[in-house]
Coordinates of C-alpha atoms in Angstrom, one line a residue:
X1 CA 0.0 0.0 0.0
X2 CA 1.8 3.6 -1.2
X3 CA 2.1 6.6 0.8
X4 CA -0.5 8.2 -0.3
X5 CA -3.0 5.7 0.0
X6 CA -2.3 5.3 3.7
X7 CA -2.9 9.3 4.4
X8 CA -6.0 8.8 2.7
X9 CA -7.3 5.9 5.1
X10 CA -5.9 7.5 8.7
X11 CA -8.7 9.3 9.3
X12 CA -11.3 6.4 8.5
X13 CA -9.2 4.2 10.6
X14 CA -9.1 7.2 13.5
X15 CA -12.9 6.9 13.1
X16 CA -13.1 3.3 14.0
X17 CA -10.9 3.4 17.0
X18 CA -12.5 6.1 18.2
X19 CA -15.5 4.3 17.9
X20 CA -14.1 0.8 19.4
X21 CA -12.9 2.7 22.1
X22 CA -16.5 4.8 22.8
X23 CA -17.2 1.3 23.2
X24 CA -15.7 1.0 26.4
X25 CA -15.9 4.4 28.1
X26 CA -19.4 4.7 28.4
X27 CA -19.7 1.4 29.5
X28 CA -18.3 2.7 32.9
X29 CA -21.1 5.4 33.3
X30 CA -24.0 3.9 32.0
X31 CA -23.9 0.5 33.8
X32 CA -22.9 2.3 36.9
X33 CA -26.9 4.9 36.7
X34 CA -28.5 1.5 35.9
X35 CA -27.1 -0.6 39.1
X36 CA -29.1 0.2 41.4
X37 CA -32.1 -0.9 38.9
X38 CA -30.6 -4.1 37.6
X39 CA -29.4 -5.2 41.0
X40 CA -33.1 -4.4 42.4
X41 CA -35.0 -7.1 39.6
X42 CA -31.6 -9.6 39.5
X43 CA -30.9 -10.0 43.2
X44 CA -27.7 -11.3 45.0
X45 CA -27.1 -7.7 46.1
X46 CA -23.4 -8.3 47.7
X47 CA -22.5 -9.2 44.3
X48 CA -23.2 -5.9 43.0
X49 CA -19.8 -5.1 43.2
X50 CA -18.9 -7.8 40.9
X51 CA -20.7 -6.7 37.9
X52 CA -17.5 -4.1 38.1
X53 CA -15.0 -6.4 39.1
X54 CA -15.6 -9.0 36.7
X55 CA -15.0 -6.4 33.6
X56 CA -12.1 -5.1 35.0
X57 CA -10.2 -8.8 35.7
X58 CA -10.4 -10.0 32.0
X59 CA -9.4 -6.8 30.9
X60 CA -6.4 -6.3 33.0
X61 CA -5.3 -9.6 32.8
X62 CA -5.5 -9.9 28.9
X63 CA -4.6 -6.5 28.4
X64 CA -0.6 -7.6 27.8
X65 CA -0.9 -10.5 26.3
X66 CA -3.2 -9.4 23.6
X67 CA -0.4 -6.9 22.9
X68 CA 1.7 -9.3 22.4
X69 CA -0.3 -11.2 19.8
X70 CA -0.9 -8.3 17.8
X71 CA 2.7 -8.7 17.4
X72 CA 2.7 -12.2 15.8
X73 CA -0.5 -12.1 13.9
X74 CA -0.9 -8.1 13.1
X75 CA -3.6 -5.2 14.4
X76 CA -6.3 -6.1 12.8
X77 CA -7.3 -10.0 13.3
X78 CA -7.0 -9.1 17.1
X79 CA -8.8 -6.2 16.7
X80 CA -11.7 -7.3 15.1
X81 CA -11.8 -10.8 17.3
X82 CA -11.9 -8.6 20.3
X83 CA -14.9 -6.3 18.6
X84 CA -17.0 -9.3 17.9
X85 CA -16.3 -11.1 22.0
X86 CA -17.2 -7.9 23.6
X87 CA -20.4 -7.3 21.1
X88 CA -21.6 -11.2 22.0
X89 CA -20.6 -11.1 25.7
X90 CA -22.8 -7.0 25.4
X91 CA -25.6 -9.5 23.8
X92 CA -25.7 -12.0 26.8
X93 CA -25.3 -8.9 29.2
X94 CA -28.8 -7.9 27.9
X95 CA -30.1 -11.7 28.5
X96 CA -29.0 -11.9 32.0
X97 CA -31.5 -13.8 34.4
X98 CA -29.8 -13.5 37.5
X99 CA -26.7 -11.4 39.0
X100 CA -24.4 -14.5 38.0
X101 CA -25.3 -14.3 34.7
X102 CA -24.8 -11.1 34.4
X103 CA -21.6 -10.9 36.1
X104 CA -20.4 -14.1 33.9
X105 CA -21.6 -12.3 30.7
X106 CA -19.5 -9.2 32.0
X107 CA -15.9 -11.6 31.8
X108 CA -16.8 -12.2 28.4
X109 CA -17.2 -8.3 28.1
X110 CA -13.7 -7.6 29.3
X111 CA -12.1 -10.4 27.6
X112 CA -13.4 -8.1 24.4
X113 CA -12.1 -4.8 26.2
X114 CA -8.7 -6.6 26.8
X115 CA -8.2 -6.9 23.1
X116 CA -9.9 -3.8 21.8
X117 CA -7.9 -0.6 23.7
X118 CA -4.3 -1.8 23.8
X119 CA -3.9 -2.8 20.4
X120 CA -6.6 0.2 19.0
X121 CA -3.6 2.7 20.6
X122 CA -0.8 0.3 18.7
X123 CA -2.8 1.1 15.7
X124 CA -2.1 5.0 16.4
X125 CA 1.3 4.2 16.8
X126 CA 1.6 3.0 13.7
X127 CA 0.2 5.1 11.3
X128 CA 0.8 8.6 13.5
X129 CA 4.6 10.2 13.8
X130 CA 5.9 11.2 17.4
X131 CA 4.6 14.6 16.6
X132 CA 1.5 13.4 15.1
X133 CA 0.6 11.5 18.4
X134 CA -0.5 14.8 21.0
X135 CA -3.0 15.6 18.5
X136 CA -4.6 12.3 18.0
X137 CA -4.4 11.8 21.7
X138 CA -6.8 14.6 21.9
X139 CA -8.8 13.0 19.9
X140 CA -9.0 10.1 22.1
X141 CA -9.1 12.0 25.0
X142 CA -12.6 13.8 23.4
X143 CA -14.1 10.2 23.4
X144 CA -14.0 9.8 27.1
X145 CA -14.7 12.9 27.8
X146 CA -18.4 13.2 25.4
X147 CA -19.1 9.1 27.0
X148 CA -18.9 10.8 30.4
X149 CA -21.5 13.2 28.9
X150 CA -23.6 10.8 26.8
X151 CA -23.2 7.8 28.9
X152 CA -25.0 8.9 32.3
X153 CA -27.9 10.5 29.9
X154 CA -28.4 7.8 27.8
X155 CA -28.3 5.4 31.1
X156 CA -30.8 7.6 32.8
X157 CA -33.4 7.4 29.9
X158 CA -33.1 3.7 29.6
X159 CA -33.9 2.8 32.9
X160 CA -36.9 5.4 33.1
X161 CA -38.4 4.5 29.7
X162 CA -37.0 1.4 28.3
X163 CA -35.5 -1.9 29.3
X164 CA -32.0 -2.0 31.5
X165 CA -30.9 -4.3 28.5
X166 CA -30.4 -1.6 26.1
X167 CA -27.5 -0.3 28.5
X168 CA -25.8 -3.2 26.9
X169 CA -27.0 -3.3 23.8
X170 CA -26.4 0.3 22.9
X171 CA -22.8 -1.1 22.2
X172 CA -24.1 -3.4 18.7
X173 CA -24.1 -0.4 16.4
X174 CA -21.1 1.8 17.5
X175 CA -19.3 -1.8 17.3
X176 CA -20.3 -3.2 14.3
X177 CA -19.7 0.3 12.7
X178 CA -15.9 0.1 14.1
X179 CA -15.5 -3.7 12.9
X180 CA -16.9 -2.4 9.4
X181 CA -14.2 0.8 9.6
X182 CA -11.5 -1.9 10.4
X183 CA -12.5 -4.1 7.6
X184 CA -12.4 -1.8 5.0
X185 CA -10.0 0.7 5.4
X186 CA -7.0 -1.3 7.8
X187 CA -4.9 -2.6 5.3
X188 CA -1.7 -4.1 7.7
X189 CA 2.0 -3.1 6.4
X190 CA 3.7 -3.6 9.5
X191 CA 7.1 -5.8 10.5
X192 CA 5.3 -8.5 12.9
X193 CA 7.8 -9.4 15.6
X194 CA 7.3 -13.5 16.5
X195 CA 7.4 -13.1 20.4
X196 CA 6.3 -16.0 22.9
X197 CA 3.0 -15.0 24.9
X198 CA 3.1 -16.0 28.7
X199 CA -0.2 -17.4 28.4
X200 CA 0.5 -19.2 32.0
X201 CA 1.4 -16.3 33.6
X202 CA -1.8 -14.4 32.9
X203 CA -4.2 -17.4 33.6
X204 CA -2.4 -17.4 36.5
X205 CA -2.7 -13.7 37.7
X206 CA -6.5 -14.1 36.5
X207 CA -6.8 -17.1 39.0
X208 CA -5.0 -15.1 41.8
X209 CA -7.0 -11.7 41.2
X210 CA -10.3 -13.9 40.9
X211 CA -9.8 -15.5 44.0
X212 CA -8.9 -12.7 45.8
X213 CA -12.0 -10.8 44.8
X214 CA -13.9 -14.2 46.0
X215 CA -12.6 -13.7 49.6
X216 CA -13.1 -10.4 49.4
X217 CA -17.0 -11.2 48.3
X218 CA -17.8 -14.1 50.9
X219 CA -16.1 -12.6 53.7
X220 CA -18.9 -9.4 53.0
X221 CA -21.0 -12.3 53.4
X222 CA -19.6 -13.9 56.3
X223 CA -19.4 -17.3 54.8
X224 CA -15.3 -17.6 56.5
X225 CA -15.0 -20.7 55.1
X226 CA -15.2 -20.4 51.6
X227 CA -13.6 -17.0 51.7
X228 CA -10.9 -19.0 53.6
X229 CA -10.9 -21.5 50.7
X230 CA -10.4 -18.9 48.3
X231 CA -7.3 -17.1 50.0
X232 CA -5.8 -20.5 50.1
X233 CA -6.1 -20.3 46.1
X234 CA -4.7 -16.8 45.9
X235 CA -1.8 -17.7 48.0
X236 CA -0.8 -21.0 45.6
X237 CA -1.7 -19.1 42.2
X238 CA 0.3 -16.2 43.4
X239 CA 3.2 -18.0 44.6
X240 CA 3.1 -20.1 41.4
X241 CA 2.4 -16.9 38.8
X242 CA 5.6 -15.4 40.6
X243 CA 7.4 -18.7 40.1
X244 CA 6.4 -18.7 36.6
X245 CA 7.0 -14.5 35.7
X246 CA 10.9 -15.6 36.7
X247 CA 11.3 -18.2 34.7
X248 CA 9.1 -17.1 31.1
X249 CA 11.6 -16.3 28.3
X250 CA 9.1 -13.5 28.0
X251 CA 7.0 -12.5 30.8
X252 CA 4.0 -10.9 31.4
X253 CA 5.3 -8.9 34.2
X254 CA 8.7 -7.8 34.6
X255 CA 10.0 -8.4 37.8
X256 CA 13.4 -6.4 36.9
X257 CA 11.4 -3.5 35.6
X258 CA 8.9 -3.6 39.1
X259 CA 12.0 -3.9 41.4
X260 CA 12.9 -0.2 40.7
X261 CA 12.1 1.8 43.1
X262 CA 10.8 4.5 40.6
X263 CA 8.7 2.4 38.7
X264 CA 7.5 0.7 42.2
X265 CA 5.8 3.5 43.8
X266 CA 4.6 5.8 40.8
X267 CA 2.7 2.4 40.2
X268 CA 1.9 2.0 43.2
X269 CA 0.3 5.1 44.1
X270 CA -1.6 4.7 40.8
X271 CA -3.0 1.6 42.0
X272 CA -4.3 3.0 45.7
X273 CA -6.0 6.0 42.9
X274 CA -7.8 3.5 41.1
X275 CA -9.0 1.7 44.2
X276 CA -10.4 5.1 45.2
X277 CA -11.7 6.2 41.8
X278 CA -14.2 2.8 41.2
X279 CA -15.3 3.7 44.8
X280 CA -17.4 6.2 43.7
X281 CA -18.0 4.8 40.1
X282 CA -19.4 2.0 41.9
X283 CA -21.3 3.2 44.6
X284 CA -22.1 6.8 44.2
X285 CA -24.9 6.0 42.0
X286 CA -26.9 3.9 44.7
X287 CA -26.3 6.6 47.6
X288 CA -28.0 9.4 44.9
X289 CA -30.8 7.2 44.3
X290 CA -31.8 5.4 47.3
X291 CA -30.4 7.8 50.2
X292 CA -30.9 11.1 48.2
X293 CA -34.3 9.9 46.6
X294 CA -32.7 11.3 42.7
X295 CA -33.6 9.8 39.6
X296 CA -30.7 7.6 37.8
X297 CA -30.4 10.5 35.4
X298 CA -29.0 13.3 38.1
X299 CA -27.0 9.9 39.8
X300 CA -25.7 9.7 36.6
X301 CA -24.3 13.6 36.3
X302 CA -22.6 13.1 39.8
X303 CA -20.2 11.0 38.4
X304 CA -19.9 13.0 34.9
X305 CA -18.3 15.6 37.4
X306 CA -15.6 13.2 38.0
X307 CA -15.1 11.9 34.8
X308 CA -15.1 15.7 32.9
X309 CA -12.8 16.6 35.8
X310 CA -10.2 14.2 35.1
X311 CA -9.4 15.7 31.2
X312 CA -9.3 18.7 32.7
X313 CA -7.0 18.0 35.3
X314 CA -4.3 16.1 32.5
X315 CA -4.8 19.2 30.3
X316 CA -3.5 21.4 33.1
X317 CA -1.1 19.2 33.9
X318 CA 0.3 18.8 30.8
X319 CA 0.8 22.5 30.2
X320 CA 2.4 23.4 33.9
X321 CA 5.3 20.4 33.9
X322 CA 7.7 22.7 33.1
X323 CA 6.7 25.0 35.1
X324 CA 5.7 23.6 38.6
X325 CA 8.0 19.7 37.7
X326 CA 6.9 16.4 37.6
X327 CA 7.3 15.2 41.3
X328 CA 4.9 17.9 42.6
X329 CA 2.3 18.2 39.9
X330 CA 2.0 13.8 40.8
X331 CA 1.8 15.2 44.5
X332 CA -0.9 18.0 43.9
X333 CA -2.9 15.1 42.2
X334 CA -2.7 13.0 45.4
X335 CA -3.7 15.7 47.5
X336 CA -7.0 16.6 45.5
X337 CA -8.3 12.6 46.1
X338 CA -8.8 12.7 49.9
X339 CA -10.0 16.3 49.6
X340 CA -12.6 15.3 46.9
X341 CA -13.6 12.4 49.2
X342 CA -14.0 14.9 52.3
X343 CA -17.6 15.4 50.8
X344 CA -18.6 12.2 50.5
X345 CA -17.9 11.7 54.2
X346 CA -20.4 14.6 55.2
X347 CA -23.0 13.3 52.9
X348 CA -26.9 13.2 54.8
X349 CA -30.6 12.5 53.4
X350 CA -31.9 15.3 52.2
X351 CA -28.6 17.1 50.7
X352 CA -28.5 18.3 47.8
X353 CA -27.2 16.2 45.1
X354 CA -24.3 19.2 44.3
X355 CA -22.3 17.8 47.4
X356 CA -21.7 15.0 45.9
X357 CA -20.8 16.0 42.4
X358 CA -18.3 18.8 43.8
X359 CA -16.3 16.0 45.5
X360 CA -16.6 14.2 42.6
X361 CA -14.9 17.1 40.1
X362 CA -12.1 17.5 42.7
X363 CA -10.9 13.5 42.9
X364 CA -11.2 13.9 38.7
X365 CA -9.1 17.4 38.8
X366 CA -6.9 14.8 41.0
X367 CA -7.2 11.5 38.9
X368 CA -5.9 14.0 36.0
X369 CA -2.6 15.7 38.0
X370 CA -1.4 12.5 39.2
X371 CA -2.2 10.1 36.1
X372 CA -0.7 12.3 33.8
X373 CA 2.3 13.3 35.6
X374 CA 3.2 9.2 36.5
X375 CA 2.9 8.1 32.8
X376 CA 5.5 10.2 32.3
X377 CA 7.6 10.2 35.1
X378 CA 7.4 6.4 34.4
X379 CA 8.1 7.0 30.9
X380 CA 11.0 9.3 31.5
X381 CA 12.9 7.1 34.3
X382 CA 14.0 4.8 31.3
X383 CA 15.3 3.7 28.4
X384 CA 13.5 3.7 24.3
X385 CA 14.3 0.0 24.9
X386 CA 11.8 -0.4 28.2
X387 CA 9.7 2.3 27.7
X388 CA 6.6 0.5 26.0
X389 CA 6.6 -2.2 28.8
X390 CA 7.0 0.6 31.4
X391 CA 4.3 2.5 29.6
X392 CA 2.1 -1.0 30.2
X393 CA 3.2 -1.4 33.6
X394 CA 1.6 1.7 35.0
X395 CA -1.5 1.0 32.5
X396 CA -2.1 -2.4 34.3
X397 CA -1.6 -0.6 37.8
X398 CA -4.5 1.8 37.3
X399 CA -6.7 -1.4 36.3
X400 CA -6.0 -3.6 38.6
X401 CA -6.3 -0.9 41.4
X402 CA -9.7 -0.5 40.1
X403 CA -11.0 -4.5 39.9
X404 CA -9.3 -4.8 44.0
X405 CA -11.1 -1.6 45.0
X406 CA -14.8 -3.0 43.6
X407 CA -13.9 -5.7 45.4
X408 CA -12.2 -4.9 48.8
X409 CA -15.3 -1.5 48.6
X410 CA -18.0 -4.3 47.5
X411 CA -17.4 -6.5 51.2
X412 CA -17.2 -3.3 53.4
X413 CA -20.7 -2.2 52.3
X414 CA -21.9 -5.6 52.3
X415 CA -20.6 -6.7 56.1
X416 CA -21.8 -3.1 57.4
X417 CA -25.1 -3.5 55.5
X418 CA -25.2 -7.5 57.3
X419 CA -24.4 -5.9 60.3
X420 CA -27.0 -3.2 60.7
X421 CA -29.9 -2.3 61.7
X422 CA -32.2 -2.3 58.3
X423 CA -35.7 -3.2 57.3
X424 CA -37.5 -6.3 58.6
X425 CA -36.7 -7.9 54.7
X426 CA -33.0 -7.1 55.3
X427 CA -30.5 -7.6 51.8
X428 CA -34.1 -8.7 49.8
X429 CA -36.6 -5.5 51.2
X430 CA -33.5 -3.2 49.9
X431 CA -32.8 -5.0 46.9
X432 CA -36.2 -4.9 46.3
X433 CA -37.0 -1.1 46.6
X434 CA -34.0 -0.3 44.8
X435 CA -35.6 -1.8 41.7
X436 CA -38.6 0.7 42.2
X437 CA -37.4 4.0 41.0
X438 CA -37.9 6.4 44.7
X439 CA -39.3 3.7 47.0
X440 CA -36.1 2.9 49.1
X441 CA -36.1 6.6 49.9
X442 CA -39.1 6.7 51.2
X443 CA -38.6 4.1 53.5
X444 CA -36.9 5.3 56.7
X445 CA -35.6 2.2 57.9
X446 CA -34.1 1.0 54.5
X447 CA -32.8 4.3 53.2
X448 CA -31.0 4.5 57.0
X449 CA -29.4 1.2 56.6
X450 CA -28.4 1.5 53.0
X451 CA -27.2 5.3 54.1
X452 CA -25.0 3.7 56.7
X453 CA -23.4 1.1 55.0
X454 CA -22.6 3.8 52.2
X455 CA -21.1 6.2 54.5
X456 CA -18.4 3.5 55.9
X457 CA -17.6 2.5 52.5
X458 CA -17.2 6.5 51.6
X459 CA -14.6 6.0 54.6
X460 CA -12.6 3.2 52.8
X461 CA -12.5 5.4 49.5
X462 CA -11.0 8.2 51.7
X463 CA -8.3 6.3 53.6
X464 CA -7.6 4.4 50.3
X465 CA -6.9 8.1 48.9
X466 CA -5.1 9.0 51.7
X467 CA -3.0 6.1 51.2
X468 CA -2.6 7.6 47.6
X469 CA -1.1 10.6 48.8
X470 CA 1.1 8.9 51.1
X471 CA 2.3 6.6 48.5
X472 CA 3.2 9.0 46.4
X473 CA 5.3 11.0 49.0
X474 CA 7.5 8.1 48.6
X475 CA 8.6 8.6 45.0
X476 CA 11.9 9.2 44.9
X477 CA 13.1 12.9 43.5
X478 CA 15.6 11.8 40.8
X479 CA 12.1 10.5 38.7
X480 CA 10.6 13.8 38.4
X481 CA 14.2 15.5 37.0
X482 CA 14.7 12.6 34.4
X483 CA 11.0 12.8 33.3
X484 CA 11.2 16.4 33.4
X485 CA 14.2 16.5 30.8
X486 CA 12.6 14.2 28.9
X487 CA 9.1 16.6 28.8
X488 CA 11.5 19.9 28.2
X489 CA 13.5 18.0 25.2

């Protein structure tokens, strides 16, 4: 294919991974406004965390290796094979019958998302010079930014006037528009590098994670033995993963890369931010609806806040490195998450639903300082050579902070909500007044209980952002004057 042929096609192929990746942005807002509704006709409401969890595991732990196929085999047969397993596991989503279902429809979800964003931005990379790339990366930037818009709207009207399916099945047309764009117009011209995929090592992380978040899930139950069970499992898969990391001629984690101090606790704190960030994705929602008696719609703008804070925050960011450094740009972020969270901490019925929404722009202003300034502190603490793997590194921090936060935030609310005073019904009168648009708010004793167990899980999002700050006191000073030569060259 000549020169001028490829100019020709960017844009078209710009189209359709901007549209793969609209894909999966506004899955985050629009499942999150319909919760509350799906988990009130499904059931099993401890496992409403999972529903989050389950998306998020697939997808961080196939995230790396599907890079690495799209190595061997090329962009496009992974992309396309990871646009048709997240349009049939958005299908099933839409056929769920219980909260099992659903939550085993979501894996197949993120096993699609796993494929679809890493290898989308390795299409950019190919066809888009060095200087080419800020633009684009606008570009994509604008696609998360009109889903955080679009996604709580369009989740709103759905559960007030049609069926909580169509949350899911919004996704067939942007996708089958994007496999279309790929078809046609992504014609592959690319050196393929034959590179051995530690498929071991991420079943194993997957097993380890999955367990984990099973602990994590019973023990909000108080079924001890099967959460006991399940830390048993994490302990082997993890000891074994580790075992398996040092001996894989090409691993999916690199242990020599992790050891660095740098790279340890700019990831680090990343991870804690992620854990605090699905905190409020999660569970924001439900406290709006059934504390403050708002419809999904406004639940839905509360976390908009957040997620149109965040652009702005990397935006400012991006222009001030230069001016403020690296090191305390990443430490302005951190501080901005436990003030954010402040407000979630003095939230009461009755408020007004702006409380919640001004905390909410303040942990994105955050999320966007510290984000931006650690992929490139990461990115400027090494070498052309390790760069892409570094660049991964912090990439899979931010997800796997945010599938052990659903989690570890999932069993606080459910062992305070088990362990408080509630409605006669307990778990089922909630789950069932959830599902009835204003009724849990108008029951005193249900909206108390559900109020209380939100408020200690607002807790664990604010000492898990506290631990964000503190985390990131710890990175070490020669990071931010590497990255910041690196930003100033």
């Amino acid at each position: 294919m000549n020169a001028d042929s490829t100019l020709r096609r960017r844009p078209l192929i710009l189209a359709a991974v901007m549209a793969s990746m609209a894909m999966i942005a506004i899955e985050a807002t629009i499942v999150s406004t319909a919760m509350p509704q799906i988990a009130g006709q499904l059931g099993d409401l401890q496992l409403y965390a999972w529903v989050f969890s389950s998306f998020l595991l697939t997808q961080t732990a196939t995230t790396v290796v599907f890079g690495k196929l799209a190595d061997t085999f090329g962009r496009k047969p992974v992309l396309l094979f990871g646009i048709v397993v997240f349009l049939i596991g958005s299908i099933l989503c839409g056929f769920a019958w219980s909260m099992t279902s659903l939550i085993a429809f979501r894996f197949v979800q993120g096993l699609g998302a796993g494929a679809i964003q890493p290898v989308g931005l390795t299409v950019i990379g190919d066809l888009y010079t060095m200087e080419e790339r800020a633009k684009i990366q606008g570009f994509l930037a604008s696609v998360w930014g009109v889903s955080s818009v679009v996604g709580p709207f369009a989740g709103g009207v759905i559960v007030e006037h049609l069926s909580w399916a169509w949350v899911f099945w919004i996704n067939l047309p942007i996708g089958l528009l994007a496999f279309a764009g790929f078809t046609m117009f992504l014609k592959e011209d690319v050196a393929r590098e034959r590179r051995t995929v530690d498929g071991l090592g991420a079943g194993l992380f997957a097993v380890a994670v999955a367990a984990l978040m099973v602990a994590l899930t019973e023990a909000g139950t108080r079924d001890w033995s099967v959460a006991g069970g399940a830390c048993l499992v994490f302990a082997l898969s993890s000891v074994l993963f580790f075992a398996q990391e040092r001996r894989a001629a090409d691993p999916m984690m690199d242990m020599a890369l992790w050891s660095r101090r740098s790279i340890l606790t700019v990831n680090a704190a990343t991870l804690f931010s992620g854990m605090s960030v699905i905190g409020l994705t999660t569970f924001l929602p439900m406290y709006v609806q059934g504390v403050l008696g708002q419809s999904a719609l406004v639940a839905g703008f509360t976390l908009t806040a957040m997620v149109l804070g965040w652009p702005i925050g990397a935006t400012l960011a991006a222009r001030n490195f230069t001016r403020f450094g690296l090191r305390p740009t990443l430490l302005f972020g951190a501080l901005l998450l436990p003030i954010g969270a402040l407000a979630f901490l003095i939230l009461q019925p009755g408020m007004s639903p702006a409380v919640p929404a001004l905390g909410s722009v303040v942990m994105g202003l955050g999320m966007g300082f510290l984000n931006t300034a650690a992929i490139v502190m990461i990115q400027g603490s090494v070498g052309w050579s390790e760069r892409g793997a570094a660049t991964a590194s912090n990439v899979f921090a931010r997800n796997l902070g945010s599938t052990l936060g659903a989690s570890a935030l999932g069993a606080v609310f459910s062992l305070s909500l088990l362990g408080g005073t509630g409605p006669a019904g307990g778990f089922e009168e909630i789950r069932r007044l959830l599902g009835e648009t204003g009724a849990l708010a108008a029951d005193g004793a249900a909206r108390l209980a559900l109020g209380a167990s939100l408020h200690l899980t607002f807790w664990g999002v604010f000492l898990i952002a506290a631990a964000t700050l503190a985390l990131a006191l710890l990175v070490p000073r020669p990071v931010a004057a590497e990255a910041r030569v690196a930003v100033e060259a």
